[in-house]
PDB file of C-alpha atoms in Angstrom:
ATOM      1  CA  UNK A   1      12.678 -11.370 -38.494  1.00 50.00           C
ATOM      2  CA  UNK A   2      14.516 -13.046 -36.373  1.00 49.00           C
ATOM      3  CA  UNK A   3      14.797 -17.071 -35.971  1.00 51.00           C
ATOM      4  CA  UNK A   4      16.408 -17.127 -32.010  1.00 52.00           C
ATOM      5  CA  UNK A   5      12.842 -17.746 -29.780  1.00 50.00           C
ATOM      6  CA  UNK A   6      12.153 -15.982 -27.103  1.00 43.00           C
ATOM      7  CA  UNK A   7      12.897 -17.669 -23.216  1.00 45.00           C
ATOM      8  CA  UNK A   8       9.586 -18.596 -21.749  1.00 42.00           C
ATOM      9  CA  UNK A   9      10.988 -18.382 -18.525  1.00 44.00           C
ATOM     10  CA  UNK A  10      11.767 -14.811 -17.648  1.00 42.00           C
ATOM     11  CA  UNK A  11      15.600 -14.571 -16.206  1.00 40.00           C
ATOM     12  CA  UNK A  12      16.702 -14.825 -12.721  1.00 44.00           C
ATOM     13  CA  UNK A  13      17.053 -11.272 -11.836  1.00 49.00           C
ATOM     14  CA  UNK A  14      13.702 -10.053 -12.498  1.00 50.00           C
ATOM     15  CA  UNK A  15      12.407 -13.772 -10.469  1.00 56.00           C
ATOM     16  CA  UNK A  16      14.205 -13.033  -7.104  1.00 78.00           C
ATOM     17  CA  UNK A  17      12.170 -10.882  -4.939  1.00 83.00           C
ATOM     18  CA  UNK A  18      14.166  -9.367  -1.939  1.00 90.00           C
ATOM     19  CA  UNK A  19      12.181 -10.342   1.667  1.00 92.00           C
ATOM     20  CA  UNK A  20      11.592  -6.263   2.157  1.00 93.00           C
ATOM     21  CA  UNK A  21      10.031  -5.819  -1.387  1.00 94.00           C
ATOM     22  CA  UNK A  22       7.860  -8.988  -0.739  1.00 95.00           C
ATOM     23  CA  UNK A  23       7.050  -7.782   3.116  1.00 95.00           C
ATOM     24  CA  UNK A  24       5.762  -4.279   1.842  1.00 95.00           C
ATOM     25  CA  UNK A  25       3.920  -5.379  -0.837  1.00 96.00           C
ATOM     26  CA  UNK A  26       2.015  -7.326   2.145  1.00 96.00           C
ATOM     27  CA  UNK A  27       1.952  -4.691   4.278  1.00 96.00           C
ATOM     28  CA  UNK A  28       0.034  -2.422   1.216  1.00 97.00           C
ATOM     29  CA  UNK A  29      -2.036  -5.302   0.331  1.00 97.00           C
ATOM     30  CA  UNK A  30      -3.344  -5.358   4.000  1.00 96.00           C
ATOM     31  CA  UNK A  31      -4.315  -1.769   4.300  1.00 96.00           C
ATOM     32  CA  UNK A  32      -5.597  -1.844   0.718  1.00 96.00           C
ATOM     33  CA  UNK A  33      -7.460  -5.176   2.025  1.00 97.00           C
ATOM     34  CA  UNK A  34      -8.611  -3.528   5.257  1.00 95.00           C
ATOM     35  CA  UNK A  35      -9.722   0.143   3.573  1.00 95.00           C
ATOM     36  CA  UNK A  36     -11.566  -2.369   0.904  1.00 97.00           C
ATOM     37  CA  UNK A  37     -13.564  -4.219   3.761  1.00 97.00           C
ATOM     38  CA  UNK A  38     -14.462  -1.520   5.815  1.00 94.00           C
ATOM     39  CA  UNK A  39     -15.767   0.371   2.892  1.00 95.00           C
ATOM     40  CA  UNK A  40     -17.947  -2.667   1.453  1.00 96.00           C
ATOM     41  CA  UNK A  41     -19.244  -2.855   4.967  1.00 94.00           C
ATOM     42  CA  UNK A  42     -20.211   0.758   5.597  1.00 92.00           C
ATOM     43  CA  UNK A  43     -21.937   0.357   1.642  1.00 92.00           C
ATOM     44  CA  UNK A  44     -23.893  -2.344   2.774  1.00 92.00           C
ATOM     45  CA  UNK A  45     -25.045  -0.721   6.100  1.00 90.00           C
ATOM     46  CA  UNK A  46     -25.824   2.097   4.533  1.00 89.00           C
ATOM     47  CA  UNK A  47     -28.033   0.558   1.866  1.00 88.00           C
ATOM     48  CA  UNK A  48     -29.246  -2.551   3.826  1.00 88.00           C
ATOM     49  CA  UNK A  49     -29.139  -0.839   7.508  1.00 80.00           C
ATOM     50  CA  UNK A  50     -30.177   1.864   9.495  1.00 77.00           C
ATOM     51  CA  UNK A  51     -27.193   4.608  10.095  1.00 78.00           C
ATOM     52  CA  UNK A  52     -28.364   7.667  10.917  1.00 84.00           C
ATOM     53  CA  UNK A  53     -26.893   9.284   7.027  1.00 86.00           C
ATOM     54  CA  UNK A  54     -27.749   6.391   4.671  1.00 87.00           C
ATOM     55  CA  UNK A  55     -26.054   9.033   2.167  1.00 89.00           C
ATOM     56  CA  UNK A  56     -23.317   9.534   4.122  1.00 90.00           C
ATOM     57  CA  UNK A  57     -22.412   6.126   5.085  1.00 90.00           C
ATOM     58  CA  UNK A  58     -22.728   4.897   1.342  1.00 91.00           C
ATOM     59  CA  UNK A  59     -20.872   7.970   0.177  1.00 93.00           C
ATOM     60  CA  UNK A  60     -17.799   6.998   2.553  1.00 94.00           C
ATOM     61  CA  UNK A  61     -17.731   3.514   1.396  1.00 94.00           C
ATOM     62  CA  UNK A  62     -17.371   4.074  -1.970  1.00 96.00           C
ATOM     63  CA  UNK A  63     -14.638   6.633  -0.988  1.00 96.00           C
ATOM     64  CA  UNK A  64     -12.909   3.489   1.279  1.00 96.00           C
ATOM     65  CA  UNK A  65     -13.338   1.342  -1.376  1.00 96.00           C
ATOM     66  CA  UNK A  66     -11.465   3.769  -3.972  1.00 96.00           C
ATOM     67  CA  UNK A  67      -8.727   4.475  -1.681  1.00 95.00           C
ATOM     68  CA  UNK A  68      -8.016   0.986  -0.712  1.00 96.00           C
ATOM     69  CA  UNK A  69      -7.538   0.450  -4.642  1.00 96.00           C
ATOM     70  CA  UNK A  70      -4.363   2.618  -4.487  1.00 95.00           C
ATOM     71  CA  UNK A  71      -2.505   0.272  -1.618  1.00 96.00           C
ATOM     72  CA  UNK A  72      -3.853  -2.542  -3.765  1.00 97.00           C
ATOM     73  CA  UNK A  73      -2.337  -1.437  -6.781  1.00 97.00           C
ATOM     74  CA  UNK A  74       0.750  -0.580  -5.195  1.00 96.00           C
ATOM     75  CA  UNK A  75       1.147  -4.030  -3.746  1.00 97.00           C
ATOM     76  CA  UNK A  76       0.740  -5.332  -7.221  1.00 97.00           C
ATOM     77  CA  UNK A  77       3.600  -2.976  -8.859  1.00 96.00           C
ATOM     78  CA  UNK A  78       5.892  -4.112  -5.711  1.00 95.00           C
ATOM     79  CA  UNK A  79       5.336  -7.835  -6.517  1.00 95.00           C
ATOM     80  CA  UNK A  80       6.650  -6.857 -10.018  1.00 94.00           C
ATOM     81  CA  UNK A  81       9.295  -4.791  -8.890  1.00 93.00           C
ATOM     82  CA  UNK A  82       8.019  -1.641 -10.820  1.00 94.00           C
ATOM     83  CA  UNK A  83       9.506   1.453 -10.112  1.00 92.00           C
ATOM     84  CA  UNK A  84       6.144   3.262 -10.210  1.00 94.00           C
ATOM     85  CA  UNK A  85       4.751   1.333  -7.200  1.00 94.00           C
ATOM     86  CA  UNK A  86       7.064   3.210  -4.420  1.00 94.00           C
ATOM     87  CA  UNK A  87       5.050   6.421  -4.916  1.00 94.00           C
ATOM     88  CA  UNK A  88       1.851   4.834  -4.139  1.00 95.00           C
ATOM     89  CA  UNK A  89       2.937   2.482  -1.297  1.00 95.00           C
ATOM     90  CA  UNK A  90       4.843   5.611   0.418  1.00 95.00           C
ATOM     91  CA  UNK A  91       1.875   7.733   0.470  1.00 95.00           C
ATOM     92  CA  UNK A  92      -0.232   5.088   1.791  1.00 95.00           C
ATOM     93  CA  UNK A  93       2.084   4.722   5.258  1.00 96.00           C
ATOM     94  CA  UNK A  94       1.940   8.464   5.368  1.00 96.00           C
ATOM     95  CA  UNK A  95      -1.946   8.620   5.129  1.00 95.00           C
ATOM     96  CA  UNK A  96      -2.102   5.836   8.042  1.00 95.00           C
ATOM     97  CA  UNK A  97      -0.118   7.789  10.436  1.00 96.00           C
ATOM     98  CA  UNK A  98      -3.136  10.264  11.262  1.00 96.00           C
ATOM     99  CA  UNK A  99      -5.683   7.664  11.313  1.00 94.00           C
ATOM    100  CA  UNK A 100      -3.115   5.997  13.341  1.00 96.00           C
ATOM    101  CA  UNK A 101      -2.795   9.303  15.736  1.00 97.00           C
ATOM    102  CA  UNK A 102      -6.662   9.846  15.408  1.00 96.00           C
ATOM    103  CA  UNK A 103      -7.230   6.131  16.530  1.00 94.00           C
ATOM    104  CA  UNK A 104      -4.983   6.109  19.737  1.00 95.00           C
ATOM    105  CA  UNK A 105      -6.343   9.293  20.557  1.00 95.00           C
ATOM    106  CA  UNK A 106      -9.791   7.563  21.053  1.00 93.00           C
ATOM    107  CA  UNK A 107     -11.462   5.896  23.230  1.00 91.00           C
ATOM    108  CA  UNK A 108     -11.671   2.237  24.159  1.00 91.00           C
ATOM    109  CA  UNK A 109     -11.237  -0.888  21.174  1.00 91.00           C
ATOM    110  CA  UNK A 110      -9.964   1.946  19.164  1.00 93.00           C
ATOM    111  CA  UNK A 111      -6.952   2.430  21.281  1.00 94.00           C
ATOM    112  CA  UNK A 112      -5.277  -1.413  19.985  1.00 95.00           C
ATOM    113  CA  UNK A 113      -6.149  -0.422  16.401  1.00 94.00           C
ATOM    114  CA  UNK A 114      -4.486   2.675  16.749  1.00 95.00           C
ATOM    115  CA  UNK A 115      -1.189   0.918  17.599  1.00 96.00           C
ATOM    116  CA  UNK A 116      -1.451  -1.884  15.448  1.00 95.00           C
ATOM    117  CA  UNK A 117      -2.142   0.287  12.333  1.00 95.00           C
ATOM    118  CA  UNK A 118       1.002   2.992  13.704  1.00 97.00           C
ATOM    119  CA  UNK A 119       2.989  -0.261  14.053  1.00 97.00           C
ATOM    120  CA  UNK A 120       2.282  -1.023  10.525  1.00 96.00           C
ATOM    121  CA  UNK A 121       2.604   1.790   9.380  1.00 96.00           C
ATOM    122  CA  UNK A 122       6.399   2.720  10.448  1.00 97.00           C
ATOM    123  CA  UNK A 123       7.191  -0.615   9.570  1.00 97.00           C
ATOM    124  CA  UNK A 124       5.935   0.362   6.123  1.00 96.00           C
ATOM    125  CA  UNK A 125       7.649   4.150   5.849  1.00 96.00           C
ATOM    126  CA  UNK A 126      10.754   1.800   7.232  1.00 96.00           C
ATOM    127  CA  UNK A 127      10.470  -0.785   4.140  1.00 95.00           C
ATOM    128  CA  UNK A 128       9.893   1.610   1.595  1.00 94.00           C
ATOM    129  CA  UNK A 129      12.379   4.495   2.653  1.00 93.00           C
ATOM    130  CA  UNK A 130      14.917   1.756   3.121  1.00 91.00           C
ATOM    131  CA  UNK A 131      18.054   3.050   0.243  1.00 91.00           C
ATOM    132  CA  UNK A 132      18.115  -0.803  -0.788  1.00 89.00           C
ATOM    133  CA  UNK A 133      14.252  -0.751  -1.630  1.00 90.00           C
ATOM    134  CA  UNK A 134      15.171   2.301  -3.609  1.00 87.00           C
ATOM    135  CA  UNK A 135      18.238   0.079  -5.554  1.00 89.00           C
ATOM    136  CA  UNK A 136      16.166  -2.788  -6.007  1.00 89.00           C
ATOM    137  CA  UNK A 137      13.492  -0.777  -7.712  1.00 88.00           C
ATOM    138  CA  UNK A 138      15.792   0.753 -10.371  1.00 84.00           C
ATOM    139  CA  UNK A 139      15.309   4.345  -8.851  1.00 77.00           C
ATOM    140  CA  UNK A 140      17.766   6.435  -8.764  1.00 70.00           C
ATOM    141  CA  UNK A 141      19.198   9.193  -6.041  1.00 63.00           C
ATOM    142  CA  UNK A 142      18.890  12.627  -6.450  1.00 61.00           C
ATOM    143  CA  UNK A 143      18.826  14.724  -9.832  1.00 57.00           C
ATOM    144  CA  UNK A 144      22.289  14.805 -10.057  1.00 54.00           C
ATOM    145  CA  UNK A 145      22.471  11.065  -9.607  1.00 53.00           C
ATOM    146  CA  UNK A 146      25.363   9.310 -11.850  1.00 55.00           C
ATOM    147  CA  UNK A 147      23.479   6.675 -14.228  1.00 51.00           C
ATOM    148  CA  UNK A 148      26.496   4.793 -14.537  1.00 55.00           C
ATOM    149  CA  UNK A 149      27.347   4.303 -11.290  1.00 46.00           C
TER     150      UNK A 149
END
């Protein structure tokens, strides 16, 4: 056993969060947020209110609900700068960009929430396809990738 304690504090490099890493982890905590919300609503409606599929509309919530656990969880794992989180966060802004399309194909209110969410969206494939997100996550490029370089 060793007598040298352990730091407390854990060291610099593993402190500093990059702006990008900090601004996607946002970005996934607001869709996770949003998917979250909208799928505690439609559970409530569909117990408490009067939808025309109580089953339905309860059955969908808990789906929302599930999925927004995944953008969640990925903002979490970006926050700590795991590796593991890029996965998750990436196929998050690829699931928005047909709700996105679906949206601004729509009608009326919809329209703005289409173009807000395929704003966020890009902005989000942007962040997390970005080769310095990659770096600062410890992944590396391609199989044939040199781990000493």
């Amino acid at each position: 056993m060793s007598t040298e304690a352990t730091p407390s504090t854990p060291s610099p490099a593993a402190t500093e969060r990059p702006r990008r890493i900090t601004a996607l982890a946002g970005i996934n905590a607001l869709e996770g947020a949003a998917l979250a919300v909208s799928g505690l609503y439609l559970l409530v409606m569909g117990v408490l209110g009067r939808p025309e599929s109580p089953q339905q509309a309860e059955t969908v919530g808990i789906t929302l609900i599930a999925l927004g656990a995944i953008p969640l969880i990925a903002a979490r794992g970006l926050m700590l700068l795991r590796s593991w989180s890029r996965g998750p966060a990436l196929i998050t802004q690829i699931m928005a960009l047909p709700v996105a399309w679906t949206l601004l194909r729509s009608q009326g209110a919809l329209i703005p929430v289409g173009i807000v969410l395929a704003a966020v969206a890009v902005t989000g494939l942007v962040l997390v396809l970005n080769p310095a997100t990659t770096q600062i996550l410890g992944l590396r490029r391609g199989a044939g990738a040199n781990p000493e370089a």
